[in-house]
């Protein structure tokens, strides 16, 4: 694929980190932690929200017949957020 001036367009490799996704995850995790710290959400509620997101990802992937490992990578990230919230709940 080329641009209008016939220069090759950069192609993202499947294993390349997604900067937008990383930024979004960091922002959401920070926001959730802040809401728990300010007692807007309980840690248990926050953990439940992440668990619901994990369940939704599993269902969406199953409905789409996802064959790649994007489901597993997404679940690993969400699991990491849930673990982080669990540590905050223990404090």
PDB file of C-alpha atoms in Angstrom:
ATOM      1  CA  UNK A   1       0.000   0.000   0.000  1.00  0.00           C
ATOM      2  CA  UNK A   2       1.262   3.486  -0.853  1.00  0.00           C
ATOM      3  CA  UNK A   3       0.342   7.064  -0.017  1.00  0.00           C
ATOM      4  CA  UNK A   4      -0.879   9.613  -2.581  1.00  0.00           C
ATOM      5  CA  UNK A   5       2.721  10.541  -3.410  1.00  0.00           C
ATOM      6  CA  UNK A   6       3.535   6.838  -3.955  1.00  0.00           C
ATOM      7  CA  UNK A   7       5.639   6.424  -0.803  1.00  0.00           C
ATOM      8  CA  UNK A   8       5.129   3.178   1.084  1.00  0.00           C
ATOM      9  CA  UNK A   9       2.871   3.526   4.098  1.00  0.00           C
ATOM     10  CA  UNK A  10       4.172   2.158   7.395  1.00  0.00           C
ATOM     11  CA  UNK A  11       2.697  -1.178   8.314  1.00  0.00           C
ATOM     12  CA  UNK A  12       2.185  -2.076  11.956  1.00  0.00           C
ATOM     13  CA  UNK A  13       3.385  -5.501  12.872  1.00  0.00           C
ATOM     14  CA  UNK A  14       0.949  -7.665  14.851  1.00  0.00           C
ATOM     15  CA  UNK A  15       3.311  -7.774  17.818  1.00  0.00           C
ATOM     16  CA  UNK A  16       3.898  -4.020  17.929  1.00  0.00           C
ATOM     17  CA  UNK A  17       2.505  -2.403  21.077  1.00  0.00           C
ATOM     18  CA  UNK A  18      -0.555  -0.265  20.442  1.00  0.00           C
ATOM     19  CA  UNK A  19       0.260   3.164  21.875  1.00  0.00           C
ATOM     20  CA  UNK A  20      -3.392   4.247  21.847  1.00  0.00           C
ATOM     21  CA  UNK A  21      -4.489   1.114  23.646  1.00  0.00           C
ATOM     22  CA  UNK A  22      -1.692   1.401  26.196  1.00  0.00           C
ATOM     23  CA  UNK A  23      -2.579   5.020  26.923  1.00  0.00           C
ATOM     24  CA  UNK A  24      -6.266   4.147  27.244  1.00  0.00           C
ATOM     25  CA  UNK A  25      -5.546   1.294  29.652  1.00  0.00           C
ATOM     26  CA  UNK A  26      -3.282   3.479  31.794  1.00  0.00           C
ATOM     27  CA  UNK A  27      -5.861   6.245  31.937  1.00  0.00           C
ATOM     28  CA  UNK A  28      -8.726   3.924  32.818  1.00  0.00           C
ATOM     29  CA  UNK A  29      -6.744   2.087  35.478  1.00  0.00           C
ATOM     30  CA  UNK A  30      -5.592   5.380  36.989  1.00  0.00           C
ATOM     31  CA  UNK A  31      -9.142   6.712  36.956  1.00  0.00           C
ATOM     32  CA  UNK A  32     -10.510   3.608  38.670  1.00  0.00           C
ATOM     33  CA  UNK A  33      -7.799   3.725  41.348  1.00  0.00           C
ATOM     34  CA  UNK A  34      -8.525   7.416  41.903  1.00  0.00           C
ATOM     35  CA  UNK A  35     -12.257   6.748  42.258  1.00  0.00           C
ATOM     36  CA  UNK A  36     -11.545   4.043  44.835  1.00  0.00           C
ATOM     37  CA  UNK A  37      -9.117   6.295  46.727  1.00  0.00           C
ATOM     38  CA  UNK A  38     -11.734   9.057  46.847  1.00  0.00           C
ATOM     39  CA  UNK A  39     -14.406   6.561  47.990  1.00  0.00           C
ATOM     40  CA  UNK A  40     -16.536   7.146  44.894  1.00  0.00           C
ATOM     41  CA  UNK A  41     -16.301   3.410  44.200  1.00  0.00           C
ATOM     42  CA  UNK A  42     -15.447   0.638  46.580  1.00  0.00           C
ATOM     43  CA  UNK A  43     -12.547  -1.592  45.635  1.00  0.00           C
ATOM     44  CA  UNK A  44     -15.033  -4.463  45.416  1.00  0.00           C
ATOM     45  CA  UNK A  45     -17.180  -2.517  42.952  1.00  0.00           C
ATOM     46  CA  UNK A  46     -14.126  -1.679  40.862  1.00  0.00           C
ATOM     47  CA  UNK A  47     -13.026  -5.322  40.816  1.00  0.00           C
ATOM     48  CA  UNK A  48     -16.548  -6.331  39.758  1.00  0.00           C
ATOM     49  CA  UNK A  49     -16.459  -3.799  36.900  1.00  0.00           C
ATOM     50  CA  UNK A  50     -13.203  -5.269  35.608  1.00  0.00           C
ATOM     51  CA  UNK A  51     -14.558  -8.807  35.997  1.00  0.00           C
ATOM     52  CA  UNK A  52     -17.632  -7.872  33.950  1.00  0.00           C
ATOM     53  CA  UNK A  53     -15.329  -6.453  31.259  1.00  0.00           C
ATOM     54  CA  UNK A  54     -13.382  -9.731  31.238  1.00  0.00           C
ATOM     55  CA  UNK A  55     -16.585 -11.758  30.912  1.00  0.00           C
ATOM     56  CA  UNK A  56     -17.755  -9.496  28.083  1.00  0.00           C
ATOM     57  CA  UNK A  57     -14.450  -9.940  26.245  1.00  0.00           C
ATOM     58  CA  UNK A  58     -14.770 -13.721  26.473  1.00  0.00           C
ATOM     59  CA  UNK A  59     -18.348 -13.601  25.121  1.00  0.00           C
ATOM     60  CA  UNK A  60     -17.508 -11.171  22.321  1.00  0.00           C
ATOM     61  CA  UNK A  61     -14.533 -13.282  21.242  1.00  0.00           C
ATOM     62  CA  UNK A  62     -16.661 -16.443  21.306  1.00  0.00           C
ATOM     63  CA  UNK A  63     -19.404 -14.804  19.234  1.00  0.00           C
ATOM     64  CA  UNK A  64     -16.850 -13.541  16.716  1.00  0.00           C
ATOM     65  CA  UNK A  65     -15.080 -16.889  16.569  1.00  0.00           C
ATOM     66  CA  UNK A  66     -11.803 -15.164  17.392  1.00  0.00           C
ATOM     67  CA  UNK A  67      -8.881 -17.365  16.476  1.00  0.00           C
ATOM     68  CA  UNK A  68      -5.981 -15.021  17.284  1.00  0.00           C
ATOM     69  CA  UNK A  69      -4.529 -14.426  20.710  1.00  0.00           C
ATOM     70  CA  UNK A  70      -5.992 -10.917  21.114  1.00  0.00           C
ATOM     71  CA  UNK A  71      -8.576 -12.277  23.546  1.00  0.00           C
ATOM     72  CA  UNK A  72      -5.884 -13.768  25.755  1.00  0.00           C
ATOM     73  CA  UNK A  73      -3.781 -10.605  25.645  1.00  0.00           C
ATOM     74  CA  UNK A  74      -6.803  -8.457  26.551  1.00  0.00           C
ATOM     75  CA  UNK A  75      -7.711 -10.808  29.389  1.00  0.00           C
ATOM     76  CA  UNK A  76      -4.144 -10.697  30.688  1.00  0.00           C
ATOM     77  CA  UNK A  77      -4.240  -6.897  30.778  1.00  0.00           C
ATOM     78  CA  UNK A  78      -7.608  -6.858  32.522  1.00  0.00           C
ATOM     79  CA  UNK A  79      -6.426  -9.505  34.964  1.00  0.00           C
ATOM     80  CA  UNK A  80      -3.452  -7.301  35.785  1.00  0.00           C
ATOM     81  CA  UNK A  81      -5.779  -4.360  36.482  1.00  0.00           C
ATOM     82  CA  UNK A  82      -7.961  -6.563  38.670  1.00  0.00           C
ATOM     83  CA  UNK A  83      -4.891  -7.736  40.627  1.00  0.00           C
ATOM     84  CA  UNK A  84      -3.807  -4.144  41.100  1.00  0.00           C
ATOM     85  CA  UNK A  85      -7.247  -3.258  42.456  1.00  0.00           C
ATOM     86  CA  UNK A  86      -7.139  -6.283  44.750  1.00  0.00           C
ATOM     87  CA  UNK A  87      -3.872  -5.002  46.208  1.00  0.00           C
ATOM     88  CA  UNK A  88      -5.463  -1.598  46.750  1.00  0.00           C
ATOM     89  CA  UNK A  89      -8.422  -3.286  48.466  1.00  0.00           C
ATOM     90  CA  UNK A  90      -6.028  -5.064  50.839  1.00  0.00           C
ATOM     91  CA  UNK A  91      -4.500  -1.747  51.989  1.00  0.00           C
TER      92      UNK A  91
END
